[in-house]
Coordinates of C-alpha atoms in Angstrom, one line a residue:
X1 CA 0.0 0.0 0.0
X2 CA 2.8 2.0 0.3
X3 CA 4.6 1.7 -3.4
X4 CA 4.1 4.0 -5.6
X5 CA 1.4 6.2 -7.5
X6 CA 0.1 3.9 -10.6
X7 CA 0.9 6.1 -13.5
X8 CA -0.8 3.6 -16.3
X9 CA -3.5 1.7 -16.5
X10 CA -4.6 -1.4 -19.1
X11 CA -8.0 -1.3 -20.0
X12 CA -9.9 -4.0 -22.0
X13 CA -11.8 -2.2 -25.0
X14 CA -14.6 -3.9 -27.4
X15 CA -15.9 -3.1 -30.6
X16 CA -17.8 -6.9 -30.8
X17 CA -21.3 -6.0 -30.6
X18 CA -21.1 -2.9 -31.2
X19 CA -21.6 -3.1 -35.2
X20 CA -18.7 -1.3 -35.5
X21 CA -16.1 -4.1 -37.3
X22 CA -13.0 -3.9 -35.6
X23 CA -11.1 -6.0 -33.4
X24 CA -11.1 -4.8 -29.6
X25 CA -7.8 -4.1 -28.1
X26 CA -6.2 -2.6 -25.1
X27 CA -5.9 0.9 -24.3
X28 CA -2.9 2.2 -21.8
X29 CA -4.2 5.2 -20.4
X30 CA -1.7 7.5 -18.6
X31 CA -3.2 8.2 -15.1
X32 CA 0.1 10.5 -13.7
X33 CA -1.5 14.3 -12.8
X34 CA 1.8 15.3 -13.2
X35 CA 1.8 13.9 -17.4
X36 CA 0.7 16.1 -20.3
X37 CA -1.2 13.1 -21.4
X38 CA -3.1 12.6 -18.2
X39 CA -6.5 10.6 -18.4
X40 CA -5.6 10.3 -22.3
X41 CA -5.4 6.7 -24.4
X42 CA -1.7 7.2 -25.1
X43 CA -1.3 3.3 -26.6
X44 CA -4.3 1.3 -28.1
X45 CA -2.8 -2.6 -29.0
X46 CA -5.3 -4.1 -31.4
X47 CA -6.2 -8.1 -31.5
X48 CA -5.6 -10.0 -34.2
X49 CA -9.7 -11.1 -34.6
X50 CA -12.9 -9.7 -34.9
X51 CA -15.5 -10.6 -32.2
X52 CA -13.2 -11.5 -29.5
X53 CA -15.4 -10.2 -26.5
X54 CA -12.4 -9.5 -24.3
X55 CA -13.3 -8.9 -20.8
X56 CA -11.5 -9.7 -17.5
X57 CA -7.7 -10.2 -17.4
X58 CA -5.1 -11.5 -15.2
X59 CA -1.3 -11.8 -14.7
X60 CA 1.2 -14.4 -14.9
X61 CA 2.3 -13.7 -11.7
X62 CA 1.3 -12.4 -8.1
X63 CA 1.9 -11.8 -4.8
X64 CA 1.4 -16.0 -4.7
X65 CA 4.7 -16.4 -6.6
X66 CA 6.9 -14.0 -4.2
X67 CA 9.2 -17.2 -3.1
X68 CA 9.9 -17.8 -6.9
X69 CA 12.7 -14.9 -7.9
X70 CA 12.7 -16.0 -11.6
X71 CA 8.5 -15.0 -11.6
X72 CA 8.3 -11.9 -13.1
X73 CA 4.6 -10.0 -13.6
X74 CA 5.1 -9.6 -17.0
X75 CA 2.6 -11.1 -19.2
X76 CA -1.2 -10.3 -19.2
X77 CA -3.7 -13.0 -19.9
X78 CA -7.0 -11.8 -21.5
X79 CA -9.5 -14.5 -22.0
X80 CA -12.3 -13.8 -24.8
X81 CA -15.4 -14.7 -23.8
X82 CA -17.3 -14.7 -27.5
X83 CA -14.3 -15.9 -29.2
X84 CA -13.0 -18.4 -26.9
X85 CA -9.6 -17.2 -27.5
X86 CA -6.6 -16.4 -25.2
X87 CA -4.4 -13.5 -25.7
X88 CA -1.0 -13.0 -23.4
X89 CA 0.3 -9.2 -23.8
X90 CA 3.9 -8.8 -23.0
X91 CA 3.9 -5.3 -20.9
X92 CA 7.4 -5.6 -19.8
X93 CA 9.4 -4.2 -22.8
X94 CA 7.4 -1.3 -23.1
X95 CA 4.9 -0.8 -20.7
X96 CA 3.4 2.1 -22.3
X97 CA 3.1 -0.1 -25.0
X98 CA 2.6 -3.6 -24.6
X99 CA 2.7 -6.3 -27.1
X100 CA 1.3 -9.2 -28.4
X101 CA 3.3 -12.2 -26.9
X102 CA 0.9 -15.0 -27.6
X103 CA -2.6 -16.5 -28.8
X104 CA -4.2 -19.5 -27.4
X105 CA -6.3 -20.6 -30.2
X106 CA -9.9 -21.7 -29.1
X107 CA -10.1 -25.0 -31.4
X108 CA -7.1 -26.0 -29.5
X109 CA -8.7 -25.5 -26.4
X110 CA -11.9 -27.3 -27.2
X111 CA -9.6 -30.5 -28.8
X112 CA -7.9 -30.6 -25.6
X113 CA -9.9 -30.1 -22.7
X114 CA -13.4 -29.4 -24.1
X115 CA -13.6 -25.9 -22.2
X116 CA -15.0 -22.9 -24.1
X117 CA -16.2 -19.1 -23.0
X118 CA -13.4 -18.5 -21.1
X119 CA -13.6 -15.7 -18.2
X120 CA -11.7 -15.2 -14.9
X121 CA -7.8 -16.2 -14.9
X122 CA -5.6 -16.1 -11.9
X123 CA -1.5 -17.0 -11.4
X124 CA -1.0 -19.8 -9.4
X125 CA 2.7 -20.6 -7.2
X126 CA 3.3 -22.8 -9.3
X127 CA 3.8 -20.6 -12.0
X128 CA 0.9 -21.8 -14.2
X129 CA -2.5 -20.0 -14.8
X130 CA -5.8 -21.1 -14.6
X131 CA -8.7 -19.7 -15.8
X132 CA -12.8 -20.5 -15.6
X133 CA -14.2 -21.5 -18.1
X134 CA -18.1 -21.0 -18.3
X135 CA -19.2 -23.9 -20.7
X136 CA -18.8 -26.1 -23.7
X137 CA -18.1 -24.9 -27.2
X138 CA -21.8 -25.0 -27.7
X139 CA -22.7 -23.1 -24.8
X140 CA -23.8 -25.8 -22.5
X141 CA -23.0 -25.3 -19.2
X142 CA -22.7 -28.8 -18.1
X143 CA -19.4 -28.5 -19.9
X144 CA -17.8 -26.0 -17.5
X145 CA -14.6 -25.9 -15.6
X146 CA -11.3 -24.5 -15.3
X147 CA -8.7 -24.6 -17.6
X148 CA -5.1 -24.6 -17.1
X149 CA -1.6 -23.3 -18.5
X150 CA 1.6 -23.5 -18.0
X151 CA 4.5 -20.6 -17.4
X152 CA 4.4 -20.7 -21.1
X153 CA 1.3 -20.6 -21.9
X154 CA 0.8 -23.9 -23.2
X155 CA -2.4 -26.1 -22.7
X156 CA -1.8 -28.4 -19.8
X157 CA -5.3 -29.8 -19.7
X158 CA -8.1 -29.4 -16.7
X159 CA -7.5 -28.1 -13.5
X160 CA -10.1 -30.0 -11.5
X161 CA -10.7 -33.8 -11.5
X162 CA -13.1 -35.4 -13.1
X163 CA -16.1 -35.9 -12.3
X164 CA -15.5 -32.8 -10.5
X165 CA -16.9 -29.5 -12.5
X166 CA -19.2 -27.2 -11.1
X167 CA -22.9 -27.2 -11.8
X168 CA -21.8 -23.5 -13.3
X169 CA -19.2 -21.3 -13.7
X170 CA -18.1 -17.6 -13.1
X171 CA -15.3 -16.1 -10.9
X172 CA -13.1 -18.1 -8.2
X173 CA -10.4 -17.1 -5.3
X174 CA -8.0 -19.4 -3.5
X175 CA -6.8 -19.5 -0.2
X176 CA -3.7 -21.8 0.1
X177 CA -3.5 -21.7 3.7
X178 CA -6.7 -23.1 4.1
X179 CA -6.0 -25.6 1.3
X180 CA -9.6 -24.3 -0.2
X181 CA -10.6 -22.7 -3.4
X182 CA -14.3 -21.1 -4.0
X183 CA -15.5 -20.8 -7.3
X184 CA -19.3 -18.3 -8.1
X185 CA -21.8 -19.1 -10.9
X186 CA -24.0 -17.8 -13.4
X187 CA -25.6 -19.6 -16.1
X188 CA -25.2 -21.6 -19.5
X189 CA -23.9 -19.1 -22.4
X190 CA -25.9 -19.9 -24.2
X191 CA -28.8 -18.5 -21.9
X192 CA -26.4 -15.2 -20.7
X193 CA -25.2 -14.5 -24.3
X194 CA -28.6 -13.5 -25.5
X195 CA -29.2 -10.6 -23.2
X196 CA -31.3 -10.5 -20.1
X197 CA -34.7 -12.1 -20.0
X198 CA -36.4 -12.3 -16.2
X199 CA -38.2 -15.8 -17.1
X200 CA -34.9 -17.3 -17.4
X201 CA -34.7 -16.5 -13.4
X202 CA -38.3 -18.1 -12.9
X203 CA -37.3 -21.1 -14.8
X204 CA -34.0 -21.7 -13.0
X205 CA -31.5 -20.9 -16.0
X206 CA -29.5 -18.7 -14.0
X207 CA -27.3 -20.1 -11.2
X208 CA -27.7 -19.4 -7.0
X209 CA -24.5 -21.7 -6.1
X210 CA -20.8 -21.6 -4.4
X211 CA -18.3 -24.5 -5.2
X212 CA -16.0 -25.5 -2.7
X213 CA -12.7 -27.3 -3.5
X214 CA -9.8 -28.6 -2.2
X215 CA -7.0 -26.8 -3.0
X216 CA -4.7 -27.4 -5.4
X217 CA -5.7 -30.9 -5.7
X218 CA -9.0 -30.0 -7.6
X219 CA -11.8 -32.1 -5.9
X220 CA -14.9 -30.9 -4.9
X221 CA -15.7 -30.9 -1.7
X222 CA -19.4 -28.8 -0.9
X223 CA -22.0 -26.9 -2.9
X224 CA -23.4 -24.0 -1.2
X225 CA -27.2 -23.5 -2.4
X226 CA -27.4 -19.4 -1.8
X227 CA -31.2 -19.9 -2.1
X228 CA -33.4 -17.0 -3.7
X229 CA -31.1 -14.7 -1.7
X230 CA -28.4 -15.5 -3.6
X231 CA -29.1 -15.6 -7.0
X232 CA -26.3 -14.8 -10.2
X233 CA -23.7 -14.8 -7.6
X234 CA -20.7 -13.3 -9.6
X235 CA -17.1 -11.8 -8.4
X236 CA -15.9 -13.6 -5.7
X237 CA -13.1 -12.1 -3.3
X238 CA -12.2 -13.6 -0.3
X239 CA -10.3 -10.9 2.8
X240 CA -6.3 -9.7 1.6
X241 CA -5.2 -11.2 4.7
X242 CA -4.5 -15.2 4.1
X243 CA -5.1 -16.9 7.5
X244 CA -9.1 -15.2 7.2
X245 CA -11.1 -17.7 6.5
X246 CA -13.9 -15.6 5.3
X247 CA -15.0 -13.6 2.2
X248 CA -18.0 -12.3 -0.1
X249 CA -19.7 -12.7 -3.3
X250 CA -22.0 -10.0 -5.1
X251 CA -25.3 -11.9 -6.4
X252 CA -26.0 -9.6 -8.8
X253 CA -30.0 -10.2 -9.6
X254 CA -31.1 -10.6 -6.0
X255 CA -28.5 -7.7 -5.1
X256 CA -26.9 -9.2 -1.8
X257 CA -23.5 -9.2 -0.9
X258 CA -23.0 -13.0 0.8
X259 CA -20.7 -13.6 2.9
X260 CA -18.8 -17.0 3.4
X261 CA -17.1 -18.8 6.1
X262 CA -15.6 -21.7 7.5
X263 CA -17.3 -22.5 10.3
X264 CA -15.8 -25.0 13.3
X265 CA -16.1 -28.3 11.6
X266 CA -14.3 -27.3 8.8
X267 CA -16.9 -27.4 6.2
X268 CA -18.3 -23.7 4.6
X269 CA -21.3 -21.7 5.1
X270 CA -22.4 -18.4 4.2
X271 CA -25.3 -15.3 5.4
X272 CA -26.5 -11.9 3.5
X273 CA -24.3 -9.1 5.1
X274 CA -25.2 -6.7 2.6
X275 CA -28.7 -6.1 1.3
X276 CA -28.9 -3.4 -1.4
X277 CA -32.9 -2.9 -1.9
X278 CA -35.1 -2.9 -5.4
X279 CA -36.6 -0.1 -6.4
X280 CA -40.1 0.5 -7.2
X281 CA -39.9 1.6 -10.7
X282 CA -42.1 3.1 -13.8
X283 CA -41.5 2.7 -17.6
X284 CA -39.3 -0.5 -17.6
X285 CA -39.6 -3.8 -17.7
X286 CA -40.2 -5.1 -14.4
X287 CA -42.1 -3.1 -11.2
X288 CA -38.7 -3.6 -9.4
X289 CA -35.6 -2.7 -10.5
X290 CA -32.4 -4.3 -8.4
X291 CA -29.5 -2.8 -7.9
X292 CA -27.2 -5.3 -9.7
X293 CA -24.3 -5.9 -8.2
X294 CA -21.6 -6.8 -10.7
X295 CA -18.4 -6.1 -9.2
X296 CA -16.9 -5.5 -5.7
X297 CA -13.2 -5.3 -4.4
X298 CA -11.8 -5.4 -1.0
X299 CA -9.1 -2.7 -0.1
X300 CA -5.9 -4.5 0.3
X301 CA -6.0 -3.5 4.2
X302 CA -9.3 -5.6 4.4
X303 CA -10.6 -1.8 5.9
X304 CA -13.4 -1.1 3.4
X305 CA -15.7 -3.0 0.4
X306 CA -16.4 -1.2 -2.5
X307 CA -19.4 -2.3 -4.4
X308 CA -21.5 -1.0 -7.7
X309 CA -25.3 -1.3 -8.6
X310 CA -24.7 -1.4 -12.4
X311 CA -28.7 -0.5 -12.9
X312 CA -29.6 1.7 -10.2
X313 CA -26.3 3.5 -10.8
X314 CA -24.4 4.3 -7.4
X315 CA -20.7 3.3 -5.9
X316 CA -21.0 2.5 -2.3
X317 CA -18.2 2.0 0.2
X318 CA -18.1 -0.2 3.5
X319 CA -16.7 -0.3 6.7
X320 CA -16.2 -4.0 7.3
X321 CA -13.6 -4.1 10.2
X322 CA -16.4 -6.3 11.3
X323 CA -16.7 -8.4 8.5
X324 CA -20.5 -10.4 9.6
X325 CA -21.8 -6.6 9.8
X326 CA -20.6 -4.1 7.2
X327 CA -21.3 0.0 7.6
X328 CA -22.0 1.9 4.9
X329 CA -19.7 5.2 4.7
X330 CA -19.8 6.2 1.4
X331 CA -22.1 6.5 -2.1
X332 CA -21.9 8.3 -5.3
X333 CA -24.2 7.9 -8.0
X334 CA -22.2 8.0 -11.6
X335 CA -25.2 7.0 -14.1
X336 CA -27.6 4.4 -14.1
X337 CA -31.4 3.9 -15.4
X338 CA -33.0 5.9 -13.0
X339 CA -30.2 9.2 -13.4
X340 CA -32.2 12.4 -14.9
X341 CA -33.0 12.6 -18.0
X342 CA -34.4 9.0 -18.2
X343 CA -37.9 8.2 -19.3
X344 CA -37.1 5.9 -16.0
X345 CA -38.6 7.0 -12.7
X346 CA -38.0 5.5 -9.4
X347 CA -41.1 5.6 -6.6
X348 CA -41.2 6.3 -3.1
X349 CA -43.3 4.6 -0.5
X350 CA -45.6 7.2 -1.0
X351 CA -46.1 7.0 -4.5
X352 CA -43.8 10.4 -5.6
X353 CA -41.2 10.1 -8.4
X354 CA -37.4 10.5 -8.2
X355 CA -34.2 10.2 -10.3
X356 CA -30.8 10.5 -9.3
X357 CA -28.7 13.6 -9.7
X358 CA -25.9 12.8 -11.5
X359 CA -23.1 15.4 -12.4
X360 CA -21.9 16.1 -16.0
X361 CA -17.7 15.7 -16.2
X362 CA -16.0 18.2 -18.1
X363 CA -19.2 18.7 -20.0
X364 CA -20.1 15.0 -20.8
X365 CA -23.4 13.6 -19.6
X366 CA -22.7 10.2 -17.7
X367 CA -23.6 7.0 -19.7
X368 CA -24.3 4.1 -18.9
X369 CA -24.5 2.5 -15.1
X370 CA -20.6 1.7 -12.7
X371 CA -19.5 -1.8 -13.7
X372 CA -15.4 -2.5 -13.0
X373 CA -13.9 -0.6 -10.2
X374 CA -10.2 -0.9 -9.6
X375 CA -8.6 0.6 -6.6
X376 CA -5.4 2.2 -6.2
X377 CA -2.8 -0.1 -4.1
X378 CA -2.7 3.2 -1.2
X379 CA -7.2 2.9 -1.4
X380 CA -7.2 6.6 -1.9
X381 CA -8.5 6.3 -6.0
X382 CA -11.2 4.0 -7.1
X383 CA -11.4 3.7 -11.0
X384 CA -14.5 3.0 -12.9
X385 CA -15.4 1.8 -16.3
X386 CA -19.0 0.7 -17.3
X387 CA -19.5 -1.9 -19.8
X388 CA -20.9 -5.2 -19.0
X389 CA -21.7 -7.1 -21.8
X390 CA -22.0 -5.8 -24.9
X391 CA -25.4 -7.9 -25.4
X392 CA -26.7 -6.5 -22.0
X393 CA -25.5 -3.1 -22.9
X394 CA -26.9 -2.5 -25.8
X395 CA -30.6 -3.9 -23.9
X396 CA -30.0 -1.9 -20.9
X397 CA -28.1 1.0 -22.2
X398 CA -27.9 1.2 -26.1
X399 CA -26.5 5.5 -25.9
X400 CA -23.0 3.5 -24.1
X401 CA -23.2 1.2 -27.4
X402 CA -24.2 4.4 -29.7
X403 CA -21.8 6.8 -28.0
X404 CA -19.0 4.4 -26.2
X405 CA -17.5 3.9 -23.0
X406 CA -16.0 6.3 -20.4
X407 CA -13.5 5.8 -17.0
X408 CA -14.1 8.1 -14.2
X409 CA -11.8 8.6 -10.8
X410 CA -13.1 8.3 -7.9
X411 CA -11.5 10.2 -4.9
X412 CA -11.7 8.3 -1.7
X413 CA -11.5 9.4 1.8
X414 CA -10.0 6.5 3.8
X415 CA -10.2 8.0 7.2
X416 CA -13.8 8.6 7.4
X417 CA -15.4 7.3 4.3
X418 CA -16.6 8.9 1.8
X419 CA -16.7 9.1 -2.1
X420 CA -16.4 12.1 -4.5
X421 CA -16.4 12.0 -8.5
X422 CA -12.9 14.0 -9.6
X423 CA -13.6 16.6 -12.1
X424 CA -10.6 17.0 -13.7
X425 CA -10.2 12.9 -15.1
X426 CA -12.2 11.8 -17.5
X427 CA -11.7 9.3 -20.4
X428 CA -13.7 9.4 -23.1
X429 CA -14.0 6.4 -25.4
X430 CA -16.6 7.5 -27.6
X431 CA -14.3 9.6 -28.9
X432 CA -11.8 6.6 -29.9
X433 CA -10.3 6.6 -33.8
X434 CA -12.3 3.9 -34.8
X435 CA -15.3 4.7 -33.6
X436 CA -17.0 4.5 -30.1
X437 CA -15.8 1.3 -27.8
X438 CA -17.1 0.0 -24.6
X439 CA -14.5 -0.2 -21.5
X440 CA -14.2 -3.3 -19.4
X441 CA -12.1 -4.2 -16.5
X442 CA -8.7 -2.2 -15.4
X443 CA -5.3 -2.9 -14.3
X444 CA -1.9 -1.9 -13.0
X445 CA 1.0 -3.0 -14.6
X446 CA 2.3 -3.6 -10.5
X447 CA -0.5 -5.2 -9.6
X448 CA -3.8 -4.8 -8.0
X449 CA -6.8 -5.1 -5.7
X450 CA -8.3 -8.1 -7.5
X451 CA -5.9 -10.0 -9.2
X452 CA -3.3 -10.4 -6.0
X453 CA -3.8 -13.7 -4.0
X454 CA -1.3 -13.6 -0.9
X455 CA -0.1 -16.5 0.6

């Protein structure tokens, strides 16, 4: 927490779904004040397809590999969902402008291990990297599970046992020293892909479990049912600190944070410690809108829990020094459907109308709802981008497909709580050569918030 300042961030850019026929690529955006560039796209490195998808990323090395002096965080891994494809970026030889190291082809990925849709990808100690993988090359989620690579980036084969997948896939998080690893769930792609339909909920398309494993030998040990509280849980962190033995997920349709646990015999359970509540709505498509809670990181001091509500539109920080009761100390609202200006109106208890004030930046009217937050390593900046899915965007959102992404700063006050939009950053990428782009998850070439396991 006490390196120094990031000066660059890597930021995952599409253009599939968009119309617009271009391959996405990733941006390096100058975040120094001191920089006549600041909050500017200095470096944009292009993929070598169309219709990739990209969306979260992950390095080749972490805090997990500190014993290992030959490890060096050099190469970033950035699955494609749509595609199936993995790209490794090489942002060691020029970090302002990284470059393409490697491509894991999809059809060799499907021949070997039968994994396709590939999402969340973590370092191991061991030097390789593992990533989820949300279903078959059809779609199917019954063909989930989590594929592995080694230091160079070659297919090893599957990381769990057989017989051993989840029921569905998402995020996951290990904890070495409790020999456990906990993976989150959402649904087949071939249900998610489509865009957002609520009878897919009533029919029980859309997943409400945790996975428990062993770690690192792959078998798995308990499934934790979430019930009706805990449905689409999706970004799993567990605390910084790695003898806790606790940690949350964000169930984004039911819009709980859940908190899991070992408990004394060893085996997991888990409780709603955050409940963010549904609004009574007019003029969309169901009388309640939730808050959707689509990402959530943990300050490395395990102090405070930053959430978003990706449709209701606000940032919120938490106290969660006690971790079974968080206290809410800070919330900005940076979009979202209900922000003025919408033909959305939210109700109160009493029947009156409202909409959220949200601030123009540097004369641009906020698009779009908060969807990846990074945090800087000292918790004093929390940066936001705010595409989800370019399917869901264009349902929930289509202006952030018509006029592109932006990445906003948010300054944090880590003594009392407290969040404030910073006027003077602003990245536009609506404004990008090739034609407006939607912005997807961010991180620091030293490393970050949610990509860090410690052991």
């Amino acid at each position: 927490m006490s390196g120094p300042r990031e000066a660059l961030l890597y930021v995952t850019c599409v253009y599939n779904g968009t119309g617009r026929k271009k391959p996405d690529f990733l941006a390096t955006v100058d975040v120094d004040p001191k920089s006549p560039t600041y909050s500017k796209v200095i470096h944009r490195l292009f993929m070598t397809y169309i219709g990739d998808e990209l969306h979260h990323s992950g390095w080749n090395a972490c805090s997990s590999c500190h014993g290992d002096p030959s490890v060096d965080r050099r190469f970033l891994i950035l699955p494609s969902v749509a595609s199936g494809r993995i790209y490794v970026v090489d942002t060691s030889k020029n970090p302002k402008a990284p470059s393409l190291h490697k491509v894991v082809e999809p059809e060799d990925i499907v021949e070997k291990t039968g994994l396709a849709y590939p999402h969340t990808s973590h370092c191991l100690a061991s030097g390789d990297v593992m990533i989820s993988c949300l279903g078959d090359k059809h779609g199917n989620a019954k063909g989930n599970g989590f594929l592995l690579l080694d230091s160079e980036f070659n297919i090893k084969g599957r990381w769990e046992k057989p017989g051993h997948s989840p029921l569905f896939s998402y995020d996951f998080w290990y904890q070495p020293r409790h020999n456990t690893m906990i993976s989150s769930s959402l649904g087949a792609p071939a249900t998610f892909t489509r865009g957002f339909n609520p009878q897919h909920i009533a029919d029980g398309l859309y997943a409400r479990h945790l996975h428990v494993y062993s770690w690192p030998d792959g078998e798995l040990k308990q499934i934790l049912d979430l019930g009706d509280t805990g449905l689409t849980p999706l970004e799993l962190r567990f605390l910084h600190d790695p003898s806790k033995d606790t940690g949350y997920v964000g169930c984004a349709y039911t819009s709980n944070m859940v908190r899991f646990f070992k408990t004394e015999d060893g085996s997991w359970s888990h409780e709603v410690a955050i409940s963010v509540k549904p609004l009574k709505v007019q003029n969309w498509i169901l009388p309640e809108m939730p808050g959707f809670i689509t990402d959530f990181l943990i300050s490395l001091d395990d102090r405070y829990l930053y959430l978003i509500n990706w449709m209701q539109g606000d940032i919120r920080q938490y106290n969660i020094k006690d971790p079974k009761n968080p206290v809410l100390v800070g919330q900005v609202w940076v979009g979202g459907v209900i922000q003025k200006g919408s033909p959305v109106f939210a109700l109160t208890e009493d029947g009156k109308t409202w909409q959220a004030d949200v601030p123009e930046i540097q004369g641009h009217r906020l698009r779009g709802g908060p969807q990846m937050i990074q945090l800087s390593l000292d918790g004093k900046r929390l940066y936001v981008t705010n595409s989800l899915f370019s399917t869901w965007d264009r349902q929930f959102y289509p202006e952030l497909v018509e006029k592109g992404s932006h990445m906003l700063l948010i300054d944090v006050d880590t003594e009392k709580g407290g969040l404030k939009i910073n006027p003077d950053f602003f990245v536009d990428f609506g404004a990008e050569p090739d034609g407006p782009c939607l912005a997807h998850e961010i991180r620091y070439p030293g490393g970050d918030c949610t990509s860090d396991i410690w052991i």
